Short mmCIF file of C-alpha atoms and ligand atoms in Angstrom, two decimals:
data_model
loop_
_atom_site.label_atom_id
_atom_site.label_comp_id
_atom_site.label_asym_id
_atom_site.label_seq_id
_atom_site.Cartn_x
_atom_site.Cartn_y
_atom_site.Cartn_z
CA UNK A 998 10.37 -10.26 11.44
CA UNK A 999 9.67 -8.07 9.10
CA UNK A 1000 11.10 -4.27 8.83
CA UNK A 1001 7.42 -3.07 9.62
CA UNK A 1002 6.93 -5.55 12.71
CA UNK A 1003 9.88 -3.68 14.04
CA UNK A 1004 9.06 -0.47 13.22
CA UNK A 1005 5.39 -1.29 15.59
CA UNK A 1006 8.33 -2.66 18.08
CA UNK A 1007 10.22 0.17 18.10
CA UNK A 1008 7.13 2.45 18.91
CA UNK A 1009 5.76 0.40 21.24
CA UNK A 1010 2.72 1.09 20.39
CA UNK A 1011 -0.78 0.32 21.40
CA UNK A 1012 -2.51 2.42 18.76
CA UNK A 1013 -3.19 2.21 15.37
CA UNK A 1014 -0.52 4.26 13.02
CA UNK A 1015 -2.42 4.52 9.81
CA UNK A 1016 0.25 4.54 6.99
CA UNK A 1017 -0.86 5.00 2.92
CA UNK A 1018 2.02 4.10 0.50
CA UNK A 1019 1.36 5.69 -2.82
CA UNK A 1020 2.98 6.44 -5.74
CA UNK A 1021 2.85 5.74 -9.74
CA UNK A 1022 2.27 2.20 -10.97
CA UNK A 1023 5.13 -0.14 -11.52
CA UNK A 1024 7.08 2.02 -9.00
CA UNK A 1025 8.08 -0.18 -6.49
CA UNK A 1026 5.49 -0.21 -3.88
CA UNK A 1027 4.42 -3.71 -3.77
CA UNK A 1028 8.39 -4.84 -3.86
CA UNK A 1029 8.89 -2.77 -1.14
CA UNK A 1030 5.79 -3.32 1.21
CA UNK A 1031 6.86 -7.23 0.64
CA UNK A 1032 9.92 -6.19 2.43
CA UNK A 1033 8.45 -4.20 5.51
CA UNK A 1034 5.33 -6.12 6.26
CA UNK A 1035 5.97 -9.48 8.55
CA UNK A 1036 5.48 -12.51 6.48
CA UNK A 1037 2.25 -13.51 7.92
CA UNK A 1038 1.04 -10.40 7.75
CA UNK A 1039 -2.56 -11.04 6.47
CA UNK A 1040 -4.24 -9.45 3.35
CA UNK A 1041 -7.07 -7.88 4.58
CA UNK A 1042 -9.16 -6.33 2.13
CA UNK A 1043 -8.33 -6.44 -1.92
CA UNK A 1044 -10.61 -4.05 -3.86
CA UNK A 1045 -10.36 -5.71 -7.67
CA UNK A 1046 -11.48 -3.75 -10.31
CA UNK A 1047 -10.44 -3.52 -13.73
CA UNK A 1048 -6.81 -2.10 -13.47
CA UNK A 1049 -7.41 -1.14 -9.52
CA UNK A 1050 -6.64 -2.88 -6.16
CA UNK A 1051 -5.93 -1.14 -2.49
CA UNK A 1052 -3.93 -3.42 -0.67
CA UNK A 1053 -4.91 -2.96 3.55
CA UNK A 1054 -3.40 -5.13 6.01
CA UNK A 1055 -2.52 -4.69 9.50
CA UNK A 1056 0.03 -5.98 12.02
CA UNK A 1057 -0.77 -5.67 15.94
CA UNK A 1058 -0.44 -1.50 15.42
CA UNK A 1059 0.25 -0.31 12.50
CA UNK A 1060 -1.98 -0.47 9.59
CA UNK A 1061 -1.05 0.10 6.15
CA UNK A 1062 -2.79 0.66 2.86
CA UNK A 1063 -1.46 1.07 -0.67
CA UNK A 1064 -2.63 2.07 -4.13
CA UNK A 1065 -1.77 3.36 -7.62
CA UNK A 1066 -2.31 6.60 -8.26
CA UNK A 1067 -2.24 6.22 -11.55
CA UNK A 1068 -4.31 5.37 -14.79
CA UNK A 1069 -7.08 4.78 -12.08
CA UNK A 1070 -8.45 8.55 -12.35
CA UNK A 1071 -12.00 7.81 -12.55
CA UNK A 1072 -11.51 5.80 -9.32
CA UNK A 1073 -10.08 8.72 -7.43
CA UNK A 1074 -12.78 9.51 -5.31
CA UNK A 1075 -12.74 5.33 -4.50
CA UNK A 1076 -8.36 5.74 -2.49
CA UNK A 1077 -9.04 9.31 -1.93
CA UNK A 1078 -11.66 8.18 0.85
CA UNK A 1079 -8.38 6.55 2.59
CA UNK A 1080 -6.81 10.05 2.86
CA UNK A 1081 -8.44 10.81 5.99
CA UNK A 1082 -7.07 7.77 7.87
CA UNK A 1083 -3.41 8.43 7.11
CA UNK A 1084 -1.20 9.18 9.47
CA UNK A 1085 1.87 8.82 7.25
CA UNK A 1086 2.52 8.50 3.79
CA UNK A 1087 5.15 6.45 1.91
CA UNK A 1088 5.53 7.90 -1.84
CA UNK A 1089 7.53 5.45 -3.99
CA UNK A 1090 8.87 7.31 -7.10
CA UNK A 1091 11.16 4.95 -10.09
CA UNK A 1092 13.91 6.67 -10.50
CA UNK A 1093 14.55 5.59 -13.66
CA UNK A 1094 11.05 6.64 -15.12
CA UNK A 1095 12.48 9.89 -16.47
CA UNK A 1096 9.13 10.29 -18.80
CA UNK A 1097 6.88 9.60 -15.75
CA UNK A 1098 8.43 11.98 -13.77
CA UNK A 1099 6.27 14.88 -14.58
CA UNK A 1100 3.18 12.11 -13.73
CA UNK A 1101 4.42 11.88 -10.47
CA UNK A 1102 4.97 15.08 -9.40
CA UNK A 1103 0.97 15.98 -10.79
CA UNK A 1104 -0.04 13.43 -8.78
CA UNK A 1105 2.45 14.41 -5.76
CA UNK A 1106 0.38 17.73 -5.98
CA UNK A 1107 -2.73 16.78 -6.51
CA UNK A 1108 -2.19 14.61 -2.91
CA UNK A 1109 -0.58 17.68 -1.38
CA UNK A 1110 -3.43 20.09 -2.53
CA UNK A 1111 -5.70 17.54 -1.73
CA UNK A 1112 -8.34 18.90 1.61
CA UNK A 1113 -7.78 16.00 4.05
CA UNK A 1114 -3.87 16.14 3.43
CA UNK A 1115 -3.59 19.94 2.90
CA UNK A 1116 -3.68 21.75 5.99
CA UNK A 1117 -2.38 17.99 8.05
CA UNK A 1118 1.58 17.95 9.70
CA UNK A 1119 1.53 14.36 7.86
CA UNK A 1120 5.21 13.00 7.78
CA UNK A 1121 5.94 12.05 3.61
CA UNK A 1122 8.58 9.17 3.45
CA UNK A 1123 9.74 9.84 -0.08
CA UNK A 1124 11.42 6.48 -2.06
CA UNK A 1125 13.90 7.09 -5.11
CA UNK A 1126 13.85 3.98 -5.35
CA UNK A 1127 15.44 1.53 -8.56
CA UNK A 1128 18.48 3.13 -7.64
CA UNK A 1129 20.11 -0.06 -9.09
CA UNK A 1130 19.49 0.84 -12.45
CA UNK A 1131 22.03 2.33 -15.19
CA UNK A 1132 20.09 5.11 -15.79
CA UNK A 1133 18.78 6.20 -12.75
CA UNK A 1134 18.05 9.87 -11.57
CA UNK A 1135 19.93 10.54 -8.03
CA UNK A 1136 17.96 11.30 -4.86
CA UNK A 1137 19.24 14.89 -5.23
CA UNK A 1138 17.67 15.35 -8.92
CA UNK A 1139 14.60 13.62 -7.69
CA UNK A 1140 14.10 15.79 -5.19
CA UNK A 1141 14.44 18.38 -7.21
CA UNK A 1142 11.96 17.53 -10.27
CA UNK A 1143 9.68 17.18 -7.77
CA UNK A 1144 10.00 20.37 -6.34
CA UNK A 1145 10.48 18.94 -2.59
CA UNK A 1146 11.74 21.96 -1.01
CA UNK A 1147 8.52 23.62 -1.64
CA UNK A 1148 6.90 21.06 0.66
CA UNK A 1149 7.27 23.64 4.38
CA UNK A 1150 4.14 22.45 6.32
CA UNK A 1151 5.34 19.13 6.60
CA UNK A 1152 8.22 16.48 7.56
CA UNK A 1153 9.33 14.85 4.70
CA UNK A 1154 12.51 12.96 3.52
CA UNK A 1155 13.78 11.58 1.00
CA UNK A 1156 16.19 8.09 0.70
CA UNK A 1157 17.68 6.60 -2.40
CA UNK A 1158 16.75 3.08 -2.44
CA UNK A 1159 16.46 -0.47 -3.96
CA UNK A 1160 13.59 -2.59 -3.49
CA UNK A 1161 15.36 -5.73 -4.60
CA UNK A 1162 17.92 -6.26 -2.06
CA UNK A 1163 16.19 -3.33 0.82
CA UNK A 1164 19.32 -0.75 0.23
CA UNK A 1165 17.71 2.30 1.90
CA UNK A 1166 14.49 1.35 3.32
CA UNK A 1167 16.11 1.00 6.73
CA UNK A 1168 16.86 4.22 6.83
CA UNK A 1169 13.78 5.47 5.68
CA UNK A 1170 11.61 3.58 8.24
CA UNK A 1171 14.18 4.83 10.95
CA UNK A 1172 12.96 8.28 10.24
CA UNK A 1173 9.45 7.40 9.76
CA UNK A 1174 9.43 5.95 13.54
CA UNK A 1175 10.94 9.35 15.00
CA UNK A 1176 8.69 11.42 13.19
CA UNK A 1177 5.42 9.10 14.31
CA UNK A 1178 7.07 9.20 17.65
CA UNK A 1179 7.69 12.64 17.82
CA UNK A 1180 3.85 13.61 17.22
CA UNK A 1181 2.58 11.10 19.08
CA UNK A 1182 4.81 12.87 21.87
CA UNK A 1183 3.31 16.49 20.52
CA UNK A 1184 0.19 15.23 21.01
CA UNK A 1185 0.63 13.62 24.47
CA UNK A 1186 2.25 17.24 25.61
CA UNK A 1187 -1.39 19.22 24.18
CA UNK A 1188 -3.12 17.09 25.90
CA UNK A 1189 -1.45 17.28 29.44
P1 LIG B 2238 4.09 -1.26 -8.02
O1 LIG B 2238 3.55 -2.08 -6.88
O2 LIG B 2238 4.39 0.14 -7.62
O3 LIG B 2238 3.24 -1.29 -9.24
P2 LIG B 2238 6.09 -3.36 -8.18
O4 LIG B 2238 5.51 -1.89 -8.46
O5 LIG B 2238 6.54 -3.50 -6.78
O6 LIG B 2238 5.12 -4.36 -8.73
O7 LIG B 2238 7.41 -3.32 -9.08
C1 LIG B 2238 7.34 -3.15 -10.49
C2 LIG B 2238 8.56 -3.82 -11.13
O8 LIG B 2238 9.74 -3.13 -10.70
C3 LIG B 2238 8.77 -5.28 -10.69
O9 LIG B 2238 9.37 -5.93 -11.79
C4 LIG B 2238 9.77 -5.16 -9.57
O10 LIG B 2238 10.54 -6.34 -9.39
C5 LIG B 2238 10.63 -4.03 -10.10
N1 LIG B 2238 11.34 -3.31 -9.02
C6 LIG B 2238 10.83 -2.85 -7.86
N2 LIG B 2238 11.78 -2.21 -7.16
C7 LIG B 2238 12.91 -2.27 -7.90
C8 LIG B 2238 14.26 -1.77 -7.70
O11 LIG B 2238 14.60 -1.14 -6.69
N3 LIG B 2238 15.14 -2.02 -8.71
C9 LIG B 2238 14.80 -2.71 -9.85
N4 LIG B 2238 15.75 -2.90 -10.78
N5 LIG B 2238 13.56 -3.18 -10.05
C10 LIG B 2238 12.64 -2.97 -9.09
P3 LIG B 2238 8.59 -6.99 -12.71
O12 LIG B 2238 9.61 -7.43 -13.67
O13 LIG B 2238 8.12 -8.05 -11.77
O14 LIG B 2238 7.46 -6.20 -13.30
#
């Protein structure tokens, strides 16, 4: 069983949590979705074009879809169109990309800024992830390039992790499920 599958165990949940992992290319996403989706979990809909795929797949209640946001920007309005349908986000960041760093926090505010994410209490998961390597940036200096304490309107955390061997996801998807469960609970209370 996958992370994920437990995750959708844990929340015990009949409907659909709609989560969008993002982040720069070469980041770590598709390492670390390998890792939280169950191994059957089927590939549902591949979008090839030159240099851009979205990657949507679904287990019995959670849903997931993942892109680049990078290098792709005249197929921005193409992932942008999956904004709406996020209930979560996962942004994967290489800590060791000290060049890229600057790319990622334009594109970081370009999603924040962005009208079906702006004004949203969407949970962000952030991923330091590559933690493994020599020269990677701590979770702490991460955080701080990226300018995370400006982020007010909405839950977000951040865990220093590596894809290859999981280090730190666990954690991350722990606090994913309590934030998903605590608006799901929100919700539930506006509409008694
Ligand atoms: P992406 O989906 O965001 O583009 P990938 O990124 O998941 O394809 O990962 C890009 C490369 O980084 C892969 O190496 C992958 O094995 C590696 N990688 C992912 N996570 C980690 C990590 O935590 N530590 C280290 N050291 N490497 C990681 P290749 O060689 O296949 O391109």
């Amino acid at each position: 069983m996958g992370l994920f599958d437990k995750l959708a165990g844990w929340l015990g949940l009949k409907k659909e949590v709609n989560v969008l992992c993002l982040g720069l290319d070469n980041s770590g996403k598709t390492t670390i979705i390998n890792r939280l989706k169950p191994s059957n979990a089927q590939v549902q809909d591949i979008v090839p074009t030159i240099g851009f795929s979205i990657e949507k797949f679904k287990t019995s209640s959670l849903s997931f879809t993942v892109f680049d946001m990078s290098g792709q920007g005249r197929y921005r309005n193409l992932w942008e169109h999956y904004y709406k349908e996020g209930q979560a986000i996962i942004f994967v960041i290489d800590s060791a990309d000290k060049l890229r760093m600057v790319v990622a926090k334009e594109e970081l505010d370009t999603l924040l800024n962005h009208p079906d994410i702006k004004h949203r209490r969407i949970p962000i998961l952030f991923f330091a992830n590559k933690m493994d390597m020599r020269d990677a940036l701590t979770s702490v200096k991460v955080s701080q390039l990226l300018c995370l304490e400006n982020i007010k309107d909405k839950p977000w955390h951040i865990c220093a992790t590596n894809a290859l061997t999981g280090d730190g996801l666990q954690e991350g998807v722990d606090w994913l499920q309590d934030q998903i469960m605590q608006s799901n609970q929100n919700n539930a209370n506006m509409r008694a």
